[in-house]
C-alpha atoms as one frame of an Amber mdcrd trajectory, in Angstrom:
protein
 -30.208   8.891 -40.147 -31.519  10.053 -36.746 -34.272   7.964 -35.263 -37.731
   9.476 -35.580 -40.343   9.732 -32.873 -42.495   7.123 -34.702 -39.654   4.610
 -34.716 -38.951   5.270 -31.040 -42.591   4.550 -30.212 -42.311   1.002 -31.594
 -39.679  -0.095 -29.062 -40.733  -2.814 -26.672 -37.555  -3.003 -24.579 -35.234
  -0.643 -22.715 -31.880   0.266 -24.208 -29.069  -2.223 -23.696 -26.253   0.175
 -22.818 -23.764  -1.656 -20.577 -22.802  -0.392 -17.154 -20.888  -1.538 -14.094
 -23.387  -4.296 -13.301 -25.257  -4.713 -16.603 -22.647  -6.092 -18.986 -22.534
  -6.744 -22.685 -21.466 -10.227 -23.743 -18.923  -9.794 -26.560 -16.856 -12.361
 -28.427 -13.977 -11.829 -25.985 -16.061 -12.006 -22.807 -18.143  -9.621 -20.720
 -17.777  -5.880 -21.283 -18.360  -3.545 -18.337 -18.655   0.225 -18.725 -17.935
   2.751 -15.993 -19.193   6.323 -16.301 -17.011   8.768 -14.360 -18.603  11.981
 -13.148 -17.419  14.518 -15.686 -14.536  12.187 -16.541 -13.012  12.382 -13.029
 -10.952   9.273 -12.245  -8.766   8.775  -9.188  -5.457   6.937  -9.045  -7.075
   4.070  -7.106  -9.878   3.741  -9.659  -7.484   3.840 -12.615  -5.298   1.184
 -10.985  -8.281  -1.120 -10.410  -9.660  -0.640 -13.921  -6.298  -1.213 -15.583
  -5.655  -4.305 -13.479  -8.997  -5.821 -14.435  -8.389  -5.012 -18.113  -5.054
  -6.805 -17.945  -6.764  -9.883 -16.500  -9.246  -9.702 -19.368  -6.435  -9.659
 -21.917  -7.254  -6.234 -23.363  -6.201  -2.630 -22.764  -8.438  -0.328 -20.744
 -10.590   1.642 -23.209 -11.946   5.176 -23.429 -15.331   5.690 -25.112 -16.809
   8.557 -27.130 -18.755   9.553 -24.006 -15.762   9.942 -21.732 -16.407   6.581
 -20.075 -14.123   3.638 -19.334 -14.624   0.143 -20.739 -13.123  -3.092 -19.463
 -13.332  -6.072 -21.812 -12.862  -9.829 -21.546 -14.234 -10.171 -18.032 -15.507
 -13.353 -16.466 -18.672 -12.951 -14.410 -16.995 -13.247 -11.015 -14.146 -10.933
 -12.075 -16.625  -8.291 -13.216 -18.502  -8.467  -9.924 -15.256  -8.244  -7.951
 -14.225  -5.143  -9.926 -17.554  -3.395  -9.309 -17.376  -4.253  -5.612 -13.823
  -2.894  -5.362 -14.864   0.405  -6.963 -17.544   1.174  -4.372 -16.638   4.334
  -2.482 -18.431   6.770  -0.209 -17.823  10.004  -2.113 -19.989  11.902  -4.613
 -17.593  11.825  -7.568 -16.873   8.088  -7.481 -17.387   5.720 -10.392 -19.685
   3.823  -8.030 -21.104   5.119  -4.757 -21.157   3.227  -1.455 -24.283   1.365
  -2.566 -22.614   0.262  -5.784 -24.749   2.559  -7.939 -23.287   4.071 -11.096
 -24.624   6.945 -13.169 -27.355   5.624 -15.489 -26.265   7.790 -18.442 -23.229
   9.714 -19.683 -22.248  12.926 -17.878 -19.647  15.159 -19.540 -17.988  18.204
 -17.981 -15.405  20.633 -19.359 -12.214  18.724 -18.471  -9.836  21.671 -17.973
 -12.087  23.741 -15.730 -12.713  23.278 -12.007 -15.685  25.659 -11.975 -18.284
  22.958 -12.687 -16.845  20.120 -10.597 -19.338  20.674  -7.761 -22.274  21.056
 -10.150 -21.261  17.856 -11.945 -21.236  15.961  -8.640 -24.694  17.369  -7.811
 -26.094  16.204 -11.140 -24.598  12.746 -10.615 -26.098  12.591  -7.128 -29.506
  13.391  -8.622 -29.194  10.611 -11.210 -27.682   7.662  -9.334 -30.030   4.753
  -8.818 -32.673   6.033 -11.253 -34.240   3.469 -13.559 -36.261   5.955 -15.626
 -33.179   7.487 -17.254 -32.163   5.654 -20.469 -28.509   4.723 -20.776 -28.254
   6.439 -24.154 -29.100   9.854 -22.705 -26.079  12.173 -22.627 -25.763  15.242
 -20.378 -23.004  17.838 -20.729 -21.887  20.724 -18.515 -19.645  23.266 -20.219
 -17.667  26.213 -18.850 -17.270  29.230 -21.136 -16.408  31.720 -18.402 -12.817
  32.965 -18.815 -10.395  32.486 -15.934 -11.081  35.027 -13.220 -14.387  35.991
 -14.819 -12.670  38.435 -17.189 -14.755  38.516 -20.393 -12.096  40.126 -22.577
 -11.292  36.624 -23.944 -13.819  34.777 -26.096 -14.395  31.181 -24.918 -15.603
  28.696 -27.537 -16.322  25.772 -25.225 -15.628  22.055 -25.579 -18.229  19.465
 -24.560 -21.187  21.235 -26.231 -19.878  19.931 -29.555 -20.288  16.287 -28.517
 -23.951  15.892 -29.470 -25.313  15.635 -25.930 -29.076  15.503 -25.445 -28.971
  18.084 -22.663 -26.190  20.668 -22.496 -25.840  23.356 -19.832 -23.347  26.093
 -20.663 -21.915  28.407 -18.019 -21.335  31.847 -19.541 -20.758  35.455 -18.532
 -24.351  36.592 -17.972 -26.358  39.754 -18.145 -25.599  42.434 -15.602 -27.790
  43.520 -12.726 -29.262  46.298 -14.839 -30.337  43.809 -17.475 -27.700  44.870
 -19.963 -25.760  42.156 -21.773 -22.882  44.495 -22.545 -19.486  43.194 -21.440
 -18.007  44.820 -18.326 -14.856  46.855 -18.554 -11.641  44.839 -19.095 -10.477
  43.107 -15.925 -13.868  43.233 -14.185 -15.801  40.115 -13.271 -18.968  39.348
 -15.186 -22.103  37.813 -13.692 -22.344  34.086 -14.440 -25.408  32.362 -15.854
 -26.243  28.858 -17.060 -27.888  28.339 -20.445 -29.868  25.272 -21.527 -29.260
  23.732 -24.958 -31.088  20.679 -26.329 -30.223  18.295 -29.123 -32.422  18.638
 -32.184 -33.893  16.034 -34.559 -31.171  16.761 -37.117 -28.372  16.335 -34.575
 -27.892  20.091 -34.111 -27.682  21.410 -30.542 -30.116  24.322 -30.161 -30.198
  27.059 -27.500 -33.601  27.010 -25.746 -33.170  30.563 -24.478 -33.587  29.449
 -20.843 -31.121  30.938 -18.344 -30.617  30.109 -14.667 -28.062  30.774 -11.947
 -27.724  27.101 -10.914 -26.294  24.822 -13.653 -26.953  21.617 -11.708 -30.586
  22.499 -11.057 -31.085  23.340 -14.722 -29.542  20.045 -15.903 -31.497  17.840
 -13.473 -34.750  19.650 -14.293 -34.152  18.981 -17.988 -33.556  15.273 -17.306
 -36.717  15.134 -15.186 -38.765  16.880 -17.875 -37.439  14.486 -20.526 -38.126
  11.323 -18.523 -41.651  12.544 -17.762 -42.444  12.841 -21.488 -40.135  10.451
 -23.308 -42.492   7.461 -23.630 -40.083   4.963 -25.287 -37.658   7.577 -26.667
 -34.019   7.152 -25.675 -32.731  10.501 -26.969 -34.068  14.066 -26.916 -33.695
  14.242 -30.704 -36.410  11.590 -31.017 -39.071  13.873 -29.539 -41.511  15.652
 -31.821 -41.735  19.445 -31.826 -44.743  19.622 -29.501 -43.099  17.362 -26.923
 -39.855  19.347 -27.089 -41.783  22.573 -26.512 -43.549  20.999 -23.529 -40.184
  19.859 -22.174 -38.789  23.416 -22.311 -41.925  24.802 -20.658 -41.653  22.176
 -17.930 -38.015  23.131 -17.209 -39.062  26.779 -16.999 -41.783  25.889 -14.482
 -39.543  23.591 -12.417 -36.684  26.084 -12.080 -38.274  29.506 -12.648 -35.603
  29.940 -15.322 -35.485  33.269 -17.150 -35.983  33.623 -20.872 -34.237  36.896
 -21.760 -35.380  38.849 -24.787 -33.636  37.707 -27.937 -32.430  41.211 -28.722
 -30.377  41.200 -25.528 -29.005  37.647 -25.489 -27.350  36.015 -28.477 -28.093
  32.328 -28.963 -25.215  30.042 -28.071 -23.804  27.688 -30.695 -22.031  24.368
 -30.111 -18.284  24.110 -29.652 -16.005  22.349 -32.157 -16.583  18.608 -32.437
 -12.880  17.948 -31.793 -11.441  20.401 -29.234  -8.327  18.288 -28.627  -5.367
  20.385 -27.473  -2.559  17.898 -26.953   0.502  18.851 -24.939   1.305  20.872
 -21.837  -0.023  24.326 -21.007   0.998  27.099 -18.654  -2.172  26.636 -16.571
  -0.747  23.370 -15.170  -2.675  21.044 -17.476  -1.496  18.334 -19.825  -3.667
  16.639 -22.447  -2.538  13.291 -23.813  -3.986  10.908 -26.393  -3.888   7.138
 -25.903  -3.921   5.684 -29.414  -7.471   4.571 -30.259  -8.406   5.296 -26.660
  -6.460   2.276 -25.393  -4.580   2.593 -22.094  -2.320  -0.391 -21.495  -0.906
  -1.428 -18.124   2.370   0.461 -18.594   0.658   3.725 -19.541  -1.838   3.333
 -16.680   0.999   2.858 -14.174   2.744   5.978 -15.465  -0.456   8.002 -15.195
  -1.112   6.731 -11.665   2.410   7.844 -10.717   1.543  11.407 -11.752  -1.683
  11.580  -9.726  -0.126  12.928  -6.548  -1.859  15.341  -4.165  -3.606  18.103
  -6.079  -3.289  16.432  -9.488  -6.491  15.124 -11.043  -7.301  13.125 -14.161
 -10.228  13.723 -16.503 -11.293  11.407 -19.335 -12.750  13.292 -22.308 -15.328
  12.261 -24.926 -12.754  12.898 -27.661 -10.827   9.985 -26.105  -8.006  11.953
 -24.514  -6.939  12.382 -20.896  -6.443  15.750 -19.195  -4.257  16.021 -16.106
  -4.945  19.114 -13.997  -2.933  20.727 -11.211   0.524  19.692 -12.422   3.449
  21.650 -11.023   5.517  20.907 -14.115   3.326  19.734 -17.010   6.342  19.633
 -19.341   8.077  17.091 -17.079   4.863  15.068 -16.924   4.749  15.006 -20.721
   8.307  13.682 -20.817   7.384  10.963 -18.303   4.604   9.795 -20.622   6.653
  10.040 -23.823   6.230   6.915 -25.954   3.279   5.660 -23.899   0.662   8.122
 -25.167   0.561  10.844 -27.830   1.497  14.326 -26.585   2.463  16.016 -29.860
  -0.242  18.526 -30.943   0.256  17.461 -34.576   0.175  13.710 -33.936  -1.306
  11.787 -36.864  -3.414   9.831 -34.356  -5.409  12.921 -33.394  -9.025  12.618
 -34.536  -8.787   8.890 -35.259 -10.944   6.325 -33.483 -12.343   2.868 -34.129
 -14.733   0.263 -32.838 -13.061  -2.789 -31.322 -13.361  -4.813 -34.539 -12.519
  -8.455 -35.137 -11.690 -10.753 -33.466 -13.024  -9.212 -30.251 -16.433  -8.453
 -31.806 -18.256 -11.291 -33.576 -20.244  -8.878 -35.775 -17.179  -7.119 -37.181
 -16.241  -7.834 -40.791 -12.585  -6.808 -40.384  -9.746  -6.172 -37.957 -10.423
  -2.439 -38.132  -7.870  -1.431 -35.509  -5.115  -3.357 -37.240  -6.125  -1.916
 -40.600  -6.263   1.622 -39.222  -2.802   1.266 -37.668  -1.497   0.087 -41.030
  -3.145   3.037 -42.772  -1.550   5.497 -40.318   1.855   3.882 -40.759   1.572
   4.153 -44.547   0.385   7.765 -44.401  -3.117   7.010 -45.699  -4.903   7.993
 -42.487  -4.388  10.737 -39.947  -4.029  14.464 -40.284  -6.888  16.948 -40.370
  -9.892  14.733 -41.222 -11.721  13.107 -38.299 -12.247   9.414 -38.986 -13.954
   6.620 -37.106 -13.297   3.097 -38.430 -15.982   0.459 -37.854 -16.415  -3.211
 -38.628 -20.110  -3.115 -39.600 -23.043  -0.793 -40.235 -23.875  -0.502 -36.518
 -20.938   1.931 -36.285 -20.406   1.456 -32.542 -18.465   4.216 -30.811 -19.096
   6.887 -33.447 -18.173  10.242 -31.863 -20.362  13.344 -31.930 -20.083  15.996
 -34.606 -19.158  15.659 -38.259 -16.952  12.629 -38.825 -15.989  10.363 -41.722
 -17.019   6.827 -40.783 -14.805   4.262 -42.523 -17.084   1.223 -42.653 -15.946
  -2.324 -43.376 -17.894  -4.196 -46.041 -18.620  -7.857 -46.531 -16.309  -9.000
 -49.364 -19.361 -10.264 -51.243 -21.464  -7.120 -50.732 -22.112  -4.860 -53.740
 -20.319  -1.543 -53.280 -22.776   0.793 -55.002 -23.667   4.289 -53.777 -26.324
   4.115 -51.054 -26.809   7.861 -50.827 -24.048   8.346 -48.271 -21.054   6.524
 -49.671 -18.462   8.875 -51.068 -15.442   6.585 -51.410 -14.443   2.929 -51.326
 -10.980   1.897 -50.274  -9.072  -1.341 -49.858  -6.592  -1.790 -47.036  -4.383
  -4.739 -46.193  -7.149  -7.041 -44.947 -10.557  -5.344 -45.048 -12.606  -3.550
 -47.683 -14.076  -0.209 -46.634 -16.254   2.653 -47.751 -16.476   6.174 -46.344
 -19.769   7.474 -44.947 -19.947  11.070 -43.681 -22.131  11.405 -40.618 -22.898
  14.278 -38.280 -24.213  14.575 -34.745 -24.395  10.862 -33.963 -22.927   9.461
 -30.753 -23.194   5.698 -30.367 -20.588   4.715 -27.798
């Protein structure tokens, strides 16, 4: 269930989300998390991350927030990795001062339109201690290529349960009319502000502005000014949420068009994965369970030549942009990652499980692999397998959480359980959840 404002008010400590310098001590060593700006990762950064993961004895991992995780690190190794990742550019994992982004920042991975805005938001957040690590900000592009509005764009990252989502859309015209221009003509562009609700539903605030970065940063500022001990926007009560929206309006002079002229925006699909190559020069690939081993990382680095960029997504895929021949790139990665649009691994994720997590009741990744091999998992249903009730790494949107149980625990219905299943080693039940992002 979502946390309530009353529960948030009882907290006496900040959140414990790991970062580049603040690590989580797991059973297999220190875990460091690196938050790329909108998923952007360079060849040099990927090489360093993969090398450190190899030293730690684990694959490099993608998270449900489009971040990278490196496990099994010793203290000195973790410090050396963070030092090596310092760079003097706005879209780096760490800037020249070693500062990372304090919270997750998602951006539509296939579009280049919001790259600059994403870097501006990151620049406004680096080094801030008032922003909780659990906050999630998303920038989404729904403007068709060339500004032609004859194609309906459904979006991508707005379905990931972010606290603050800014959506770039074809806007109202200069005359105030929201009618679409004639086919082939460019539409004005506007940014819309959406906020996560107490029930996990992303809601359009009605605010519109011409600058997506300014709108996103103003929303973060308004939240931090009123959050008290809340970590997420959904924890705010109705009066505080209303004050937050009013504050953003005052900070940015954002418009609030009449509802009869502007339709409210709705979130994108929770799983917008589109594996395979496309004619726009992009290729989306899926590392199984978000794990990128040294061989796959080397192959990806080899593809990141001039003009080719890599974006990590919150649905645990990788998007390569700017490829001259995306079909050839797919062949180069064949067998290392999933590229088939109907792969049974699509929509499947898992926490790290035993033995790398001391709290896990089962080897969930091994059990999930066995279930896929036997045909009992994979297909159309999104599943996230976890080793305990903490459900680490649960993605946003509606998902079936396959939760490991203690062998001695009674398996009665707790109001959410809808199935109990036995796999090769662990005992599991299915819990359907919606709108929760925990990793």
